[in-house]
N, CA, C and O of each residue as an XYZ file, in Angstrom:
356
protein
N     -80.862   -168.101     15.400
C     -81.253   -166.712     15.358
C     -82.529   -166.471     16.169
O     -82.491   -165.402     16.779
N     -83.485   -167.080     16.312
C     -84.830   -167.208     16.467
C     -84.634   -167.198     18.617
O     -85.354   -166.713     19.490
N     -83.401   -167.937     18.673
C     -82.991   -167.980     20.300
C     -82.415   -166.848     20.514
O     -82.014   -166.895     21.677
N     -82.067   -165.564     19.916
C     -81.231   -164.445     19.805
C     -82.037   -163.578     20.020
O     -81.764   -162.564     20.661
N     -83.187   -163.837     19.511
C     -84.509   -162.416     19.832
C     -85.338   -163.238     21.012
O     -86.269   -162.695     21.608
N     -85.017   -164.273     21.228
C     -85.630   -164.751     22.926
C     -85.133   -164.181     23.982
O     -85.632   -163.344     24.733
N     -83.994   -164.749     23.991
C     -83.228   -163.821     24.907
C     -83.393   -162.099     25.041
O     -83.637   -161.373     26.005
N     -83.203   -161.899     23.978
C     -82.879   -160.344     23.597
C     -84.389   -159.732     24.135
O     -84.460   -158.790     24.925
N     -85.501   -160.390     23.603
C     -86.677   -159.839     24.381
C     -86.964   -159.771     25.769
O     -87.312   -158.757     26.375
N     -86.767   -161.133     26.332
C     -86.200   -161.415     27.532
C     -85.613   -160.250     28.618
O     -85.979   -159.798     29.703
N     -84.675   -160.069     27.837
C     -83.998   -159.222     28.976
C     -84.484   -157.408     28.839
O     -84.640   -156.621     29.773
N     -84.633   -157.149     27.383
C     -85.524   -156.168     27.690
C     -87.188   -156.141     28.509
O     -87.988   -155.317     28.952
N     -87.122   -156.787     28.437
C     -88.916   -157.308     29.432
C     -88.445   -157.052     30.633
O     -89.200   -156.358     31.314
N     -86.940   -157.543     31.389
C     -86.703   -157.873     32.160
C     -86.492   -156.563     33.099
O     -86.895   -156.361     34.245
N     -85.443   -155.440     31.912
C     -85.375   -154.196     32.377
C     -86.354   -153.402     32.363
O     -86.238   -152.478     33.168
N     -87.599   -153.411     31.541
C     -88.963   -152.719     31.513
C     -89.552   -152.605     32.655
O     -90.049   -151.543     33.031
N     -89.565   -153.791     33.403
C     -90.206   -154.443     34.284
C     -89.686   -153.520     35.694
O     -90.344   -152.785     36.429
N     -88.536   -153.818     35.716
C     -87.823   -153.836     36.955
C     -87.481   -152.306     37.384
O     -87.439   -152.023     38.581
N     -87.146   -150.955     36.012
C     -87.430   -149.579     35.783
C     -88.648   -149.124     36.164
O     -88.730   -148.227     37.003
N     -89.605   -149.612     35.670
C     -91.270   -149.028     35.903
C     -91.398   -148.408     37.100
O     -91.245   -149.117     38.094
N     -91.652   -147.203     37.258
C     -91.739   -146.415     38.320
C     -93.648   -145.353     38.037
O     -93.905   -144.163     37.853
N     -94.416   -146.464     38.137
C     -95.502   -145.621     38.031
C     -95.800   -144.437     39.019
O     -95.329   -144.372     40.154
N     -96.528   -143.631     38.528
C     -96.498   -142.231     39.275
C     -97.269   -142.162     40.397
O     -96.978   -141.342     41.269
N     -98.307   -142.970     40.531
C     -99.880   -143.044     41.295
C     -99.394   -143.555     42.279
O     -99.683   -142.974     43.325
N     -98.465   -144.827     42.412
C     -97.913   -145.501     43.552
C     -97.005   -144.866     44.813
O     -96.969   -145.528     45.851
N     -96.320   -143.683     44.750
C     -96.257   -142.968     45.383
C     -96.746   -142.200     46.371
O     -96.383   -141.800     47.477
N     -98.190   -142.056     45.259
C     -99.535   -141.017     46.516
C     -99.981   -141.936     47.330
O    -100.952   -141.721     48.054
N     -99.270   -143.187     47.318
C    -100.522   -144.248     48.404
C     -99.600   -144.442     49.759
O     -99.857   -145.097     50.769
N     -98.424   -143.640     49.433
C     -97.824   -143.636     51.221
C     -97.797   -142.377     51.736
O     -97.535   -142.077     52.901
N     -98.143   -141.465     50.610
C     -98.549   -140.331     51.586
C     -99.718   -139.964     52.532
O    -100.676   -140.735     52.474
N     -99.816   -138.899     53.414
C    -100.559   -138.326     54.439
C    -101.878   -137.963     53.629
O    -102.708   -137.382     54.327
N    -102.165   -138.127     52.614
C    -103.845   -137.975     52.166
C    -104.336   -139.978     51.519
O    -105.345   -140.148     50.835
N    -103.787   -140.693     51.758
C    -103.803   -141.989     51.458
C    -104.814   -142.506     52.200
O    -105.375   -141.720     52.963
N    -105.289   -143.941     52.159
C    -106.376   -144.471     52.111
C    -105.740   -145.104     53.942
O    -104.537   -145.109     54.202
N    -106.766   -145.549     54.927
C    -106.786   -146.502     55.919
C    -105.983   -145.631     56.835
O    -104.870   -145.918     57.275
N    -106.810   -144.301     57.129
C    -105.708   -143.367     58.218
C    -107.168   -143.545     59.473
O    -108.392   -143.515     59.341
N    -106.468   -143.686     60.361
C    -106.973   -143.729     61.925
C    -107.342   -142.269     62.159
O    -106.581   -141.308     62.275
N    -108.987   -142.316     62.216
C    -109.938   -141.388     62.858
C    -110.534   -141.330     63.890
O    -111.023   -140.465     64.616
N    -110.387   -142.745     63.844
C    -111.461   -142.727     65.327
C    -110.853   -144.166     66.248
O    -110.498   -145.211     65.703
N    -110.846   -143.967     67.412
C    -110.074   -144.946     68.474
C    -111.493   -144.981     69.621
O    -111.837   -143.964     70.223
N    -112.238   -146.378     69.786
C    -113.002   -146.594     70.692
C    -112.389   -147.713     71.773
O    -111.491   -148.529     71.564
N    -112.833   -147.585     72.478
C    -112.415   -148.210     74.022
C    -113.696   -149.035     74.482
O    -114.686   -148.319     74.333
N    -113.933   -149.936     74.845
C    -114.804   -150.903     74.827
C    -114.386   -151.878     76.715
O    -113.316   -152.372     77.071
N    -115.308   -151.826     77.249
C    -115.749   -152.585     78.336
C    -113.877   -152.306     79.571
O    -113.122   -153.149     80.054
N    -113.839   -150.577     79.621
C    -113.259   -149.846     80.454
C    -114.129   -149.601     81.489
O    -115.304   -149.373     81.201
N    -113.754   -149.604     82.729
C    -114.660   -148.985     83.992
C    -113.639   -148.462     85.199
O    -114.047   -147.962     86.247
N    -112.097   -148.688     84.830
C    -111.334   -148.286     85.583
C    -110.476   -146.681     85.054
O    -110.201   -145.542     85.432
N    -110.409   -147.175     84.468
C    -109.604   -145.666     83.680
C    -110.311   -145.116     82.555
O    -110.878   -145.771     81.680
N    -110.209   -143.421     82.671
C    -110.734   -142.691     81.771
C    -110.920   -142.343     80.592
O    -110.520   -141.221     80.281
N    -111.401   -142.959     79.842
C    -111.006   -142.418     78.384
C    -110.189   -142.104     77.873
O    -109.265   -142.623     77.247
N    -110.663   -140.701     78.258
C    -109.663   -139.480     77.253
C    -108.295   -139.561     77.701
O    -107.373   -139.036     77.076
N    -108.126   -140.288     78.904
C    -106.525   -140.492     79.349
C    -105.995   -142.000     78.409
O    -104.801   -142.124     78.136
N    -106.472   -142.500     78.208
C    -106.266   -143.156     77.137
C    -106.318   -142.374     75.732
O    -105.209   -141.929     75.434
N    -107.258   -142.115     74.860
C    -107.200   -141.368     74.088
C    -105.884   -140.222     73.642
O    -105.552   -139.831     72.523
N    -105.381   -139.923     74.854
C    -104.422   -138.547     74.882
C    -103.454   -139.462     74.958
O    -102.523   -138.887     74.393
N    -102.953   -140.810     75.381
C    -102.041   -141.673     75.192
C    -101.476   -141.553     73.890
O    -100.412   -141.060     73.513
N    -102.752   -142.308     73.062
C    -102.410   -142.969     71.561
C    -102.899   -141.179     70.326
O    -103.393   -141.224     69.199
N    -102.617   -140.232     70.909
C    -102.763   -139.169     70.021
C    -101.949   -139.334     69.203
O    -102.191   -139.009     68.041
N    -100.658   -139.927     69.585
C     -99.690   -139.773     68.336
C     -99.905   -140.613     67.250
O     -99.248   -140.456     66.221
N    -101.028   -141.783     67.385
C    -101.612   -142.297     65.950
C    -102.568   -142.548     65.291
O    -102.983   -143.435     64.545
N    -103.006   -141.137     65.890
C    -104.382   -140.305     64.487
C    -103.967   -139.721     63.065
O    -103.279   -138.702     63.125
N    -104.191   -140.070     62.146
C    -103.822   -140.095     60.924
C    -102.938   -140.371     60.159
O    -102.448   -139.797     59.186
N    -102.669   -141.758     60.911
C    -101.610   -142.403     60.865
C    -102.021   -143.599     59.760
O    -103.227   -143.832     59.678
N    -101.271   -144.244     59.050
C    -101.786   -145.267     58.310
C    -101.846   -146.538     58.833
O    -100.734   -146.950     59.162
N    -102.923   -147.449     59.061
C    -102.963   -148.515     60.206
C    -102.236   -149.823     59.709
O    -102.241   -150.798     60.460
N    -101.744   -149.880     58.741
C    -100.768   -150.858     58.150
C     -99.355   -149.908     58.531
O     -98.608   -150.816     58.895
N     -98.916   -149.221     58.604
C     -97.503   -148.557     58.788
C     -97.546   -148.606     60.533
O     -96.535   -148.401     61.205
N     -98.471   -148.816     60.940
C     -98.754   -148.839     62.700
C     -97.701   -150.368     63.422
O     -97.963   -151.550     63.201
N     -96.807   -149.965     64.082
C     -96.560   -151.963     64.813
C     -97.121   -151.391     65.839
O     -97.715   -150.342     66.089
N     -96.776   -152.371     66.388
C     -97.518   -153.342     68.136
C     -97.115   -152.362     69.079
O     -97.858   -151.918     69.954
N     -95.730   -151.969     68.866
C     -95.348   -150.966     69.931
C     -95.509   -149.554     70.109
O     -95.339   -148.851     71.105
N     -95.980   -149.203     68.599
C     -96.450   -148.256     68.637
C     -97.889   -147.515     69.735
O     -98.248   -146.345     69.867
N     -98.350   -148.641     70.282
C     -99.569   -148.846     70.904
C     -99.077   -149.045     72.510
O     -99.208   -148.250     73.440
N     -98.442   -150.437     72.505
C     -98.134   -150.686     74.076
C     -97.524   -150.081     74.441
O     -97.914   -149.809     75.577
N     -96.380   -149.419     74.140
C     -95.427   -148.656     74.891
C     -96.073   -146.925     75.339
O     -95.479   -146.219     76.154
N     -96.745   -146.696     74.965
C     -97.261   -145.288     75.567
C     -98.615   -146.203     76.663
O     -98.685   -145.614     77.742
N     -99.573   -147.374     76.598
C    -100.080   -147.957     77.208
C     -99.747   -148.907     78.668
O    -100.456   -149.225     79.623
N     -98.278   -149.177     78.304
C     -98.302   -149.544     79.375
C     -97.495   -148.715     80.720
O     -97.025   -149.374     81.647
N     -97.436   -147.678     80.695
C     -97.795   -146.870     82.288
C     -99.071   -147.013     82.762
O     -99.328   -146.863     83.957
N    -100.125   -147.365     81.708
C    -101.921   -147.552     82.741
C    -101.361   -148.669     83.696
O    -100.441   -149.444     83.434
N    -102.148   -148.595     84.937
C    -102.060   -150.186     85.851
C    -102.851   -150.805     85.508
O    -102.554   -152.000     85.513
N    -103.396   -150.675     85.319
C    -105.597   -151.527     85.040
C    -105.005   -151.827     83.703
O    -104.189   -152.745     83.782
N    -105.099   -151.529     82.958
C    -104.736   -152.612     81.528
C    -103.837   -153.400     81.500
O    -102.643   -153.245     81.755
N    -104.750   -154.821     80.988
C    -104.048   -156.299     80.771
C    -103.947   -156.713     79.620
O    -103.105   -157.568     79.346
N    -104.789   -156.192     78.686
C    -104.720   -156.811     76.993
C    -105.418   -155.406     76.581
O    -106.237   -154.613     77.045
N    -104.534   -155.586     75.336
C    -105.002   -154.702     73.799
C    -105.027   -155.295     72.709
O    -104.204   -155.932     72.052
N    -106.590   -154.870     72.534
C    -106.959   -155.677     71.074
C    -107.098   -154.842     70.220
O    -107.777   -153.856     70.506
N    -106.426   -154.965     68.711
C    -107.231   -154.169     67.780
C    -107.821   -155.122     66.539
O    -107.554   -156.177     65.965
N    -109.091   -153.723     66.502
C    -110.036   -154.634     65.288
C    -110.225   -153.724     64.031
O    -110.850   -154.140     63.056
């Protein structure tokens, strides 16, 4: 009997667990969420302009920098000629 409420707890734990839909976890992928891109600096450029860079990567300002990939970046970057590497920090 004593193995009957093991189990039995068990698997309700199991469905508790796996249902849980807390409410708060939701607001952390929305557009007011934490780690959104404000500011984009450019560092040891002397060939190309800034803001022509800048006006490149507009499309990921307030964007969340964990939801960001790689291509999101190079592929509007690489029409520049003068750029050879992109780093982000």
């Amino acid at each position: 009997m004593k193995k009957f409420y093991k189990i039995f707890f068990l698997i309700a734990l199991l469905i508790f667990l796996t249902t849980y839909n807390p409410s708060g976890f939701n607001s952390l992928l929305k557009k007011e969420s934490l780690f959104l891109i404000k500011n984009i600096e450019i560092y040891n450029n002397s060939l190309i302009i800034k803001k022509e860079i800048k006006d490149k990567l507009n499309h990921i300002y307030d964007k969340n920098i964990f939801l960001i990939k790689k291509d999101d970046l190079k592929q509007p970057l690489s029409s520049l000629d003068f750029l050879d590497n992109i780093e982000v920090k």
